Amino acid sequence: MKSLKSKMTEKEVLVILYSAAFAMFLLSIHAISTNDIWGFLSSLGTSLVLALGPKDPDFYRSPIKRLDDLNNISYSTDALSGAITSVAFIFIVIGLIGKLFF
């Protein structure tokens, strides 16, 4: 059996990432409606990371065999998206810590 190689285009990557971001946004709305602030923060942070993170298909195809390979991966972004992505990661961490301790 032949191995299948993924040749996703940038448009396909965008559709998948934005669909996942929209689903996570709906989960965050559900969490806030059920008074789950920790679930809201982690879901909102995840949706922001998916919506504003890297969108280059080559970024997702880069081989990772060791932890040192993570230092060689880079992507470019503008300052506002980078700042919002940093805040989104803080939301994720606060939401997960809140679920563990409260």
Coordinates of C-alpha atoms in Angstrom, one line a residue:
M1 CA 0.0 0.0 0.0
K2 CA 1.4 3.4 -0.9
S3 CA 1.9 6.0 1.7
L4 CA -0.2 9.1 1.2
K5 CA 1.6 12.5 1.2
S6 CA -0.4 15.4 2.3
K7 CA -0.3 18.4 0.0
M8 CA -2.6 20.8 1.7
T9 CA -2.9 24.2 0.2
E10 CA -3.0 27.3 2.3
K11 CA -6.8 27.7 1.7
E12 CA -7.4 24.2 3.1
V13 CA -5.3 25.0 6.1
L14 CA -7.2 28.2 6.7
V15 CA -10.6 26.4 6.5
I16 CA -9.6 23.8 9.0
L17 CA -8.1 26.3 11.5
Y18 CA -10.9 28.7 11.3
S19 CA -13.5 25.9 11.6
A20 CA -11.8 24.7 14.7
A21 CA -11.5 28.2 16.1
F22 CA -15.2 28.8 15.5
A23 CA -16.1 25.5 17.3
M24 CA -13.9 26.5 20.2
F25 CA -15.5 29.9 20.3
L26 CA -18.9 28.2 20.5
L27 CA -17.6 26.1 23.4
S28 CA -16.4 29.2 25.2
I29 CA -19.9 30.8 24.8
H30 CA -21.4 27.6 26.2
A31 CA -18.9 27.7 29.1
I32 CA -19.7 31.3 30.0
S33 CA -23.5 30.6 29.8
T34 CA -23.0 27.8 32.4
N35 CA -20.9 30.0 34.7
D36 CA -17.7 28.1 34.0
I37 CA -15.2 30.9 33.9
W38 CA -12.2 28.6 33.7
G39 CA -13.6 26.7 30.8
F40 CA -14.4 30.0 29.1
L41 CA -10.9 31.3 29.5
S42 CA -9.2 28.1 28.2
S43 CA -11.7 27.7 25.3
L44 CA -11.4 31.4 24.3
G45 CA -7.6 31.2 24.5
T46 CA -7.6 28.1 22.3
S47 CA -9.9 29.7 19.7
L48 CA -7.7 32.9 19.6
V49 CA -4.6 30.8 19.1
L50 CA -6.2 28.8 16.3
A51 CA -7.5 32.0 14.6
L52 CA -4.4 34.1 14.9
G53 CA -1.6 31.5 15.0
P54 CA 0.6 30.4 12.1
K55 CA -1.2 29.6 8.8
D56 CA 1.6 28.5 6.6
P57 CA 1.2 24.8 5.4
D58 CA 5.0 24.4 5.5
F59 CA 4.9 25.3 9.2
Y60 CA 2.7 22.3 9.9
R61 CA 4.8 20.0 7.7
S62 CA 8.1 20.8 9.2
P63 CA 9.7 17.6 10.7
I64 CA 10.1 17.4 14.5
K65 CA 12.2 14.5 15.7
R66 CA 13.8 16.0 18.8
L67 CA 13.0 18.9 21.1
D68 CA 15.9 20.8 19.6
D69 CA 14.0 20.9 16.3
L70 CA 11.5 23.2 17.9
N71 CA 14.1 26.0 18.0
N72 CA 14.5 25.9 14.2
I73 CA 10.8 26.4 13.5
S74 CA 9.7 30.0 12.9
Y75 CA 6.8 31.9 11.4
S76 CA 6.3 35.6 10.8
T77 CA 3.4 37.5 12.3
D78 CA 2.5 41.1 12.9
A79 CA 2.8 42.8 16.3
L80 CA -1.0 42.8 17.1
S81 CA -1.5 39.2 16.3
G82 CA 1.6 38.3 18.3
A83 CA 0.4 40.2 21.3
I84 CA -3.1 38.7 21.1
T85 CA -1.7 35.2 20.7
S86 CA 0.5 35.8 23.8
V87 CA -2.6 36.9 25.8
A88 CA -4.5 33.9 24.5
F89 CA -1.8 31.5 25.8
I90 CA -2.1 33.3 29.2
F91 CA -5.9 32.7 29.1
I92 CA -5.2 29.0 28.4
V93 CA -2.8 28.6 31.3
I94 CA -5.1 30.5 33.7
G95 CA -8.1 28.5 32.6
L96 CA -6.2 25.2 33.1
I97 CA -4.8 26.2 36.5
G98 CA -8.2 27.4 37.6
K99 CA -9.8 24.1 36.7
L100 CA -7.1 22.2 38.6
F101 CA -7.2 24.3 41.8
F102 CA -10.7 25.8 42.1

